[in-house]
Amino acid sequence: MNGDGVDIGDRPLTQDLKALPDQDHYEVLEIGRNADSEEIERAYALTRAAYSSEGLAVYSVYDEQDTSAIRDRVEEAFRVLSNADTRRAYDEKVAEPEGPISAGVQTPPSPLTNPREETLLEAGLLDVESIGNPESDIEEESGDFDGAKLRRARLRRGFELEQIADITKIGAAHLRRIEDEEFADLPANVYVRGFVTAYATTIGLEPERVVAGYMARVEAARAQPRSRFRYRS
Amino acid sequence: MAIDVNRGAQSPVGPSAFSKPGAREARILSMGGGKGGVGKTFMTANLALALARMGLRVVAVDADLEGANLHTCLGVRTPRNSLADFVAQREDDLVKLLVPTHHPNLQIIAGTHANLAEAQPGHLRRVSLMRALRKLPADIVLLDLGAGSHAAVLDYFLVADDGLLVVQPEPTSVENAYTFLRAAFYRRLRLAMVGHDVRSLVSQAMDQRNERGIRTPFDLLREIELIDPLEGRRFAETMRRFRPRIIINEVRTAEDVKLGFAISSVCRKYFGIEVDYLGYVNFDEAARQSVAARTPIIESREGSDAAIYLQRIAKKLAGASNGGEPVMDTVDAST
């Protein structure tokens, strides 16, 4: 029944969306058939969070029975796809010759053209687990840290200033001044040192790599009298 | 102005003279969101400026005649003329309503001075407005919609090349966003159906407590296929083409960032529609101050997180349309 005179247009459209009962494990997790194990884990974490019973996105659409059914499907999909053997068996089972309906379906996008992955990457959330695990290895620029570089490191790790403020109990305004290098509005050096140490630790940077370079900037700026006075309009 | 509503188009989902704009037609983006106060105007002002700074000719239009203040967010004094003049048919030439801002490439059409008794243009006037907007000397026309889900707002949303939805990570905002999406989606579906029986079936399904137990668009699709497979096909095609995009505003935590994925997943699984997560903007006290200061935050706090995120969204918007199809040319005048 494909292609009976309906113009699909020249822009690529996604495949037909299916109701949950008709979805296979890949569709339940919203991933392509070539998804690697990392992608599967990320998708699982996101989907599980989305359909948790407190999920902000679900409560006004689904009742608890619905979300619980979806969670079961998500768990089942992850159980099967996260294990290489069960996944292979599943793939073989569903790999019957494609019917005419799916004949026009494009091959699944590669990980980096997947919009969800792209947004995660930009948000610094590509490694979802790294939010709770600041130790994870994120490639860092070399050289001393200034405010802008701290900000970039923070954004790459998906932290908002308010989150760091919550964790460190340092006011977000101070944290922002650290990034903006508004040294005149920051307290004495000893405090700034403490702030920067806490900031770095929170986002998963080793303080030793950050503090000395940053403090050198603070001290240099403060050694010049004119920078003591900063007029705020 | 001549009104040429393409009644009973043979294939409402197929291309038509207006859904394939010529090279010089402006691309229309609509900023909706259902709920008031979620940041539609803030978003419109900043994205308009960001797009203009990228060298695109931008016109920001305040279609919220009942609460117009886009001009204020862009630092323009209350203009003498506004969209209200077009709606009330005092002025047929939109170009005469353009007001410059102090930013290169960025003009606005304000929404002030509306006689609120006539604030909602009639259907035919909306059709001619949409045509006129496409003909504006601009690359992008960004429409700031009012709150709520009434017909005019839905049509402005549906007719756009990209319908954008601003959502805050709050239960009320999320709920209203779904209400809005659902209303827009069913309106779109009903307009796409040709047969009377199928149309009335869609109308019945718009009432969530309908007697036939149709809960989701998937249920509705099954019922329609029973009546007329061709309409079913058209219906499924319309579902595929309805591709709004969401922006999460005032994000404070990583959980808030992920809300966009969750909403887009629910839209797939429940409504059967693809909702593109366009991006998010973090919560920033300076954003509220920027409104008070009548300066977009990407100008007043260049380099702030919020400004960075807004520019990222603008870049994505400038990149490509999401493949959705404008709809007004398929609207029939009886609705």
XYZ file of C-alpha atoms in Angstrom:
568
model
C 0.000 0.000 0.000
C 3.039 2.195 -0.138
C 3.221 4.992 -2.667
C -0.353 5.059 -3.953
C -0.098 8.578 -5.236
C 0.676 10.257 -1.924
C 3.558 12.605 -2.272
C 6.046 12.132 0.535
C 7.875 15.316 -0.390
C 11.564 15.746 -0.866
C 12.542 16.075 2.774
C 13.276 12.889 4.626
C 10.526 11.925 6.992
C 10.800 9.369 9.693
C 9.255 5.999 9.356
C 5.663 5.424 10.306
C 5.153 5.774 13.978
C 3.466 2.884 15.645
C 1.328 2.475 18.705
C 3.221 1.000 21.610
C 1.870 -2.547 21.276
C 3.138 -2.641 17.679
C 6.573 -1.284 18.513
C 9.593 -3.525 18.574
C 12.307 -3.234 21.196
C 14.243 -0.691 19.164
C 11.223 1.492 18.678
C 10.368 1.297 22.359
C 13.797 2.691 23.203
C 13.685 5.027 20.174
C 16.990 3.936 18.751
C 18.187 2.740 15.381
C 18.856 -0.914 14.669
C 22.576 -0.277 14.589
C 22.668 1.358 18.004
C 25.753 0.391 19.957
C 25.671 -0.625 23.583
C 26.419 2.871 24.859
C 23.582 4.332 22.872
C 21.270 1.637 24.147
C 22.214 2.419 27.718
C 21.672 6.129 27.247
C 18.342 5.583 25.585
C 17.327 3.241 28.362
C 18.273 5.760 31.055
C 16.383 8.552 29.309
C 13.290 6.508 28.582
C 13.162 5.027 32.040
C 13.419 8.492 33.555
C 10.744 9.825 31.199
C 8.196 7.196 32.233
C 9.001 7.093 35.923
C 5.923 7.516 38.042
C 6.951 11.070 38.959
C 7.813 11.958 35.357
C 6.797 15.510 34.564
C 6.192 14.675 30.924
C 3.796 11.796 31.467
C 1.416 12.484 34.263
C -1.077 14.614 32.350
C -1.222 12.168 29.435
C -0.949 8.709 30.906
C -2.353 7.168 34.047
C -0.218 5.046 36.326
C -1.360 1.846 34.643
C -0.183 3.116 31.250
C 3.203 4.270 32.459
C 3.726 1.043 34.319
C 2.993 -0.885 31.110
C 5.451 1.305 29.217
C 8.094 0.811 31.882
C 7.660 -2.944 31.548
C 8.217 -2.670 27.808
C 11.281 -0.483 28.350
C 12.766 -2.933 30.843
C 12.091 -5.853 28.540
C 13.603 -4.038 25.552
C 16.709 -3.178 27.522
C 17.027 -6.688 28.933
C 16.989 -8.153 25.434
C 19.092 -5.537 23.638
C 21.753 -4.994 26.276
C 22.936 -8.560 26.035
C 24.729 -9.454 22.812
C 23.348 -13.007 22.694
C 19.738 -12.191 23.389
C 19.970 -9.238 21.012
C 21.282 -11.395 18.185
C 18.555 -13.943 18.773
C 15.959 -11.182 18.776
C 17.337 -9.614 15.595
C 17.198 -12.960 13.830
C 13.667 -13.534 14.964
C 12.378 -10.197 13.636
C 14.514 -10.187 10.491
C 11.905 -11.736 8.244
C 11.792 -10.263 4.728
C 10.617 -6.692 4.912
C 7.070 -6.086 3.830
C 6.081 -3.386 1.358
C 5.205 -0.951 4.130
C 8.682 -0.751 5.515
C 10.340 -0.975 2.110
C 10.791 2.784 1.965
C 12.260 3.118 5.416
C 15.699 4.645 5.405
C 18.530 2.951 7.167
C 18.784 4.047 10.761
C 20.767 7.201 11.265
C 24.320 6.931 12.431
C 24.792 7.961 16.059
C 25.983 11.439 15.243
C 23.123 12.333 12.961
C 20.631 11.224 15.542
C 19.117 14.497 16.806
C 18.735 13.157 20.308
C 22.420 12.317 20.484
C 23.298 15.717 19.089
C 21.303 17.563 21.712
C 22.786 15.404 24.435
C 26.219 16.129 23.123
C 25.618 19.862 23.120
C 24.091 19.725 26.561
C 27.112 17.876 27.855
C 24.800 15.010 28.692
C 25.945 12.605 26.055
C 27.329 10.438 28.766
C 24.244 10.449 30.907
C 25.995 8.706 33.770
C 28.637 11.408 33.943
C 26.156 13.732 35.581
C 26.333 11.703 38.732
C 29.900 10.715 38.119
C 32.157 13.705 37.605
C 35.212 11.457 37.388
C 34.407 10.578 33.835
C 37.028 11.395 31.325
C 36.126 14.444 29.274
C 38.748 15.725 26.965
C 39.958 19.030 28.303
C 41.700 21.966 26.723
C 45.269 22.395 27.796
C 46.735 25.461 29.478
C 45.698 27.507 32.468
C 42.090 27.988 33.381
C 40.496 31.352 33.036
C 36.851 32.154 33.614
C 35.764 31.426 30.068
C 37.517 28.085 30.063
C 35.882 27.157 33.347
C 32.520 27.994 31.839
C 33.194 25.850 28.812
C 34.293 22.967 31.005
C 31.127 23.351 33.037
C 28.805 23.540 30.028
C 30.468 20.537 28.482
C 29.669 18.591 31.613
C 26.078 19.744 31.628
C 26.145 21.728 34.853
C 24.149 24.856 35.486
C 25.601 27.422 37.873
C 22.572 26.972 40.092
C 23.371 23.282 40.457
C 26.910 24.054 41.537
C 25.536 26.674 43.927
C 23.202 24.067 45.414
C 25.998 21.598 45.911
C 28.708 23.935 47.139
C 26.493 26.431 48.993
C 28.392 29.188 47.223
C 26.105 31.846 45.837
C 25.451 31.577 42.104
C 26.334 35.263 41.799
C 29.863 34.568 43.046
C 30.189 31.599 40.742
C 29.119 33.726 37.845
C 31.658 36.414 38.797
C 34.334 33.757 38.798
C 33.408 32.863 35.225
C 33.068 36.482 34.197
C 36.292 37.368 36.008
C 34.629 40.201 37.823
C 37.318 40.106 40.438
C 36.429 43.446 41.986
C 33.110 42.061 43.170
C 34.585 38.893 44.640
C 35.735 38.588 48.251
C 39.325 38.188 49.433
C 41.684 35.832 47.627
C 41.460 33.149 50.268
C 37.720 32.871 49.668
C 38.046 32.926 45.908
C 40.541 30.097 46.167
C 38.007 28.101 48.157
C 35.240 28.881 45.667
C 37.286 27.856 42.656
C 38.372 24.659 44.378
C 34.772 23.757 45.148
C 33.612 24.727 41.652
C 36.262 22.545 40.027
C 35.613 19.581 42.289
C 31.897 19.764 41.681
C 32.149 19.611 37.922
C 34.791 16.908 38.122
C 37.979 18.831 37.423
C 41.006 18.195 39.547
C 41.443 21.380 41.617
C 45.224 21.193 41.273
C 44.861 21.694 37.541
C 42.643 24.702 37.938
C 43.276 26.701 41.063
C 46.871 27.864 40.698
C 46.399 29.225 37.193
C 43.140 30.902 38.008
C 44.443 32.460 41.231
C 47.413 33.849 39.365
C 44.965 35.738 37.183
C 43.055 37.007 40.213
C 46.218 38.181 41.935
C 47.584 39.841 38.815
C 44.341 41.696 38.246
C 44.132 42.782 41.846
C 47.712 43.999 41.852
C 46.688 46.684 39.381
C 44.953 49.479 41.249
C 42.528 50.396 38.497
C 40.871 47.063 38.543
C 39.920 47.506 42.173
C 37.239 49.901 41.149
C 34.662 48.632 38.860
C 31.679 50.744 38.144
C 28.469 48.862 37.740
C 25.770 50.597 35.849
C -7.465 41.654 -1.310
C -8.528 38.662 -3.293
C -9.162 35.578 -1.247
C -8.570 32.336 -2.959
C -9.199 29.542 -0.564
C -8.318 26.284 -2.140
C -11.511 24.492 -1.176
C -11.756 20.739 -1.210
C -8.243 20.270 -2.437
C -7.840 16.887 -4.035
C -4.965 15.846 -1.833
C -4.608 18.014 1.212
C -1.310 16.477 2.194
C 0.227 16.807 -1.218
C 2.245 19.778 -2.340
C 0.383 22.817 -3.522
C 1.161 26.214 -4.880
C 1.572 27.637 -1.398
C 3.242 24.843 0.442
C 6.161 25.016 -1.946
C 7.101 28.625 -1.522
C 8.997 30.269 -4.279
C 12.542 31.325 -3.735
C 11.615 34.750 -2.420
C 8.921 33.774 0.024
C 9.621 34.214 3.695
C 9.791 31.224 5.956
C 7.299 31.484 8.787
C 8.051 30.356 12.316
C 5.357 30.443 14.988
C 6.048 30.603 18.689
C 3.244 29.062 20.721
C 3.010 27.268 23.999
C -0.504 27.162 25.346
C 0.289 28.735 28.679
C 0.887 32.406 29.341
C 4.113 33.513 30.962
C 6.311 30.681 29.721
C 8.561 33.009 27.784
C 7.139 33.076 24.250
C 7.771 36.755 23.764
C 11.207 36.589 25.390
C 12.059 33.703 23.078
C 10.665 35.448 19.992
C 12.575 38.654 20.676
C 15.872 36.905 21.298
C 15.646 34.403 18.467
C 14.586 37.145 16.064
C 17.620 39.189 17.022
C 19.936 36.172 16.919
C 18.698 35.273 13.430
C 19.053 38.879 12.283
C 22.613 38.923 13.554
C 23.307 35.880 11.436
C 22.559 38.075 8.455
C 19.000 36.937 7.795
C 16.336 39.524 7.166
C 13.886 38.998 10.001
C 10.440 40.355 10.742
C 9.076 39.612 14.202
C 5.295 39.827 14.314
C 3.261 40.228 17.460
C 0.199 38.091 16.786
C -0.834 38.306 20.417
C -3.232 41.173 19.921
C -4.723 40.763 23.356
C -1.434 41.138 25.175
C 0.945 42.739 22.757
C 4.382 43.547 24.088
C 6.911 42.167 21.662
C 7.827 45.707 20.653
C 8.722 46.464 24.276
C 11.020 43.466 24.532
C 12.846 44.740 21.475
C 13.123 48.281 22.751
C 10.666 49.802 20.282
C 8.317 52.510 21.503
C 4.638 51.766 21.052
C 4.202 52.189 17.307
C 1.354 54.076 15.755
C 0.418 51.246 13.426
C 0.114 47.589 14.145
C -1.199 44.263 13.001
C -4.528 45.316 14.447
C -4.890 47.649 11.470
C -4.578 44.731 9.100
C -6.975 42.594 11.101
C -9.562 45.366 11.159
C -9.011 45.906 7.431
C -7.876 49.474 7.874
C -4.641 48.559 6.124
C -4.116 45.826 3.545
C -0.424 46.331 2.960
C 1.626 44.670 5.695
C 4.774 46.394 4.471
C 3.334 49.705 5.673
C 3.091 48.260 9.174
C 6.772 47.383 9.407
C 8.614 49.245 12.140
C 12.395 49.317 12.278
C 14.300 48.349 15.413
C 17.752 49.645 16.238
C 19.154 46.311 15.071
C 20.180 45.792 11.462
C 18.048 43.244 9.562
C 15.343 43.231 12.213
C 11.956 44.823 11.776
C 8.767 44.240 13.660
C 5.043 44.412 13.174
C 3.587 45.339 16.529
C 0.327 44.078 17.935
C -0.782 47.159 19.786
C -3.898 49.305 19.659
C -6.171 46.381 19.066
C -9.813 46.912 19.673
C -10.153 43.852 21.843
C -13.710 43.273 20.693
C -12.315 42.456 17.266
C -8.931 41.110 18.344
C -9.424 37.743 16.691
C -9.377 38.062 12.932
C -11.985 36.046 11.109
C -10.908 32.955 9.272
C -10.633 34.544 5.846
C -8.682 37.453 7.215
C -6.281 34.964 8.781
C -5.798 33.302 5.426
C -4.973 36.577 3.727
C -2.706 37.520 6.630
C -0.727 34.338 6.169
C -0.338 34.960 2.469
C 0.773 38.517 3.097
C 3.288 37.409 5.729
C 4.953 35.095 3.239
C 5.309 37.960 0.821
C 7.057 40.259 3.277
C 10.551 41.326 2.221
C 12.200 38.964 4.701
C 13.921 35.619 4.961
C 12.210 34.715 8.195
C 8.972 35.858 9.746
C 8.733 34.984 13.402
C 5.217 35.059 14.855
C 4.696 35.501 18.562
C 1.386 33.833 19.380
C -0.895 34.530 22.278
C -1.665 32.099 25.045
C -4.483 29.617 24.820
C -5.609 27.189 22.161
C -8.312 28.978 20.231
C -8.759 28.624 16.506
C -6.745 31.653 15.420
C -3.741 30.674 17.527
C -3.925 27.095 16.283
C -4.074 28.216 12.667
C -1.074 30.505 13.055
C 0.737 27.574 14.549
C -0.335 25.141 11.838
C 0.337 27.374 8.905
C 3.907 28.032 9.900
C 6.767 26.187 8.295
C 7.906 25.487 11.830
C 5.633 25.499 14.843
C 7.667 26.112 17.973
C 6.377 25.385 21.422
C 7.854 26.940 24.538
C 7.562 24.787 27.642
C 8.712 25.430 31.181
C 9.676 22.539 33.418
C 6.492 22.979 35.450
C 3.521 20.612 35.532
C 1.103 23.340 34.477
C 3.168 24.355 31.491
C 3.718 20.772 30.369
C 0.029 20.011 30.696
C -0.965 23.086 28.702
C 1.587 22.247 26.062
C -0.051 18.871 25.531
C -3.472 20.492 25.454
C -2.210 22.860 22.823
C -0.497 20.161 20.782
C -3.530 17.951 20.927
C -5.849 20.747 19.818
C -3.521 21.750 16.992
C -2.971 18.176 15.912
C -6.660 17.273 15.770
C -7.450 20.480 13.950
C -4.770 19.625 11.432
C -6.068 16.097 11.038
C -9.633 17.203 10.582
C -8.614 19.688 7.921
C -6.716 16.976 6.097
C -9.710 14.679 5.870
C -11.927 15.040 2.833
C -14.902 12.821 3.525
C -17.688 14.062 5.712
C -17.953 10.850 7.757
C -14.289 10.781 8.520
C -14.250 14.446 9.435
C -17.035 14.015 11.886
C -15.264 11.013 13.334
C -12.215 13.188 13.968
C -14.435 15.815 15.553
C -15.888 13.186 17.870
C -12.430 12.008 18.808
C -11.412 15.557 19.707
C -13.620 15.109 22.738
C -11.489 12.937 24.954
C -14.529 11.338 26.563
C -16.032 10.269 23.266
C -18.403 7.302 23.294
C -16.441 5.265 20.812
C -13.550 4.954 23.219
C -11.082 6.610 20.849
C -8.261 7.687 23.113
C -5.273 8.236 20.934
C -4.655 9.152 17.295
C -3.687 5.508 16.782
C -7.197 4.427 17.829
C -8.629 7.032 15.513
C -6.490 5.868 12.630
C -7.803 2.324 13.024
C -11.399 3.533 12.960
C -10.780 5.660 9.889
C -9.123 2.820 8.026
C -12.286 0.800 8.562
C -14.353 3.518 6.907
C -12.007 4.441 4.076
C -8.468 3.098 3.598
C -7.471 6.019 1.409
C -8.451 8.512 4.094
C -6.572 6.335 6.544
C -3.497 6.663 4.416
C -3.964 10.416 4.257
C -4.416 10.495 8.001
C -1.212 8.566 8.638
C 0.607 10.860 6.240
C -0.682 13.910 8.092
C 0.539 12.427 11.339
C 3.973 12.066 9.825
C 4.040 15.603 8.617
C 2.944 17.227 11.819
C 6.292 17.985 13.361
C 6.293 20.720 15.953
C 9.478 21.597 17.768
C 9.861 22.295 21.453
C 12.085 24.562 23.473
C 12.393 24.102 27.218
C 12.720 27.453 28.918
C 14.038 28.251 32.384
C 15.956 25.027 32.785
C 17.617 24.716 36.191
C 18.820 21.127 36.375
C 19.980 18.307 34.154
C 16.584 16.712 34.807
C 14.924 19.754 33.273
C 17.109 19.384 30.194
C 15.936 15.815 29.796
C 12.293 16.876 29.981
C 12.518 17.743 26.303
C 13.377 14.160 25.428
C 10.623 12.879 27.676
C 7.998 15.084 26.030
C 9.174 14.107 22.619
C 9.004 10.439 23.616
C 5.474 10.814 24.956
C 4.453 12.546 21.747
C 5.757 9.607 19.743
C 4.259 6.933 21.880
C 0.961 8.553 22.701
C 0.138 10.932 19.867
C 2.195 9.187 17.225
C 3.877 12.436 16.256
C 7.479 13.375 15.949
C 8.339 16.337 18.120
C 11.768 17.719 17.578
C 13.578 18.883 20.709
C 15.084 22.082 19.462
C 16.921 23.101 22.605
C 16.675 24.698 25.999
C 17.465 27.939 27.708
C 18.618 27.982 31.289
C 16.961 29.923 34.058
C 18.606 33.278 34.434
C 17.485 36.133 36.607
C 18.972 38.396 33.970
C 16.382 37.097 31.501
C 13.630 38.674 33.529
C 15.679 41.809 33.943
C 16.242 41.932 30.201
C 12.511 42.203 29.663
C 12.347 45.035 32.168
C 15.325 46.688 30.486
C 13.592 46.280 27.102
C 16.706 44.699 25.657
C 17.020 41.082 24.489
C 19.387 39.158 26.706
C 21.588 38.168 23.811
C 22.362 41.857 23.533
C 22.479 42.885 27.189
C 24.310 39.832 28.462
C 26.196 38.557 25.517
C 28.212 35.546 26.555
C 25.851 34.528 29.355
C 24.688 30.914 29.346
C 21.201 31.957 28.319
C 22.563 33.934 25.392
C 24.721 31.007 24.311
C 21.789 28.614 24.397
C 19.517 31.032 22.550
C 22.063 31.466 19.800
C 22.449 27.728 19.531
C 18.696 27.401 18.990
C 18.765 30.174 16.404
C 21.536 28.404 14.560
C 19.487 25.232 14.409
C 16.472 27.157 13.214
C 18.443 28.846 10.492
C 19.816 25.487 9.448
C 16.697 23.846 8.166
C 13.021 23.529 8.395
C 11.966 20.310 10.067
C 10.009 18.932 7.151
C 6.573 19.892 8.395
C 4.093 21.231 5.898
C 2.192 24.480 6.102
C -1.493 23.972 6.044
C -3.507 27.116 5.490
C -3.989 26.543 1.797
C -5.895 23.388 2.624
C -8.128 25.055 5.139
C -11.660 25.359 3.977
C -13.616 28.432 4.742
C -16.369 26.665 6.659
C -14.287 26.175 9.780
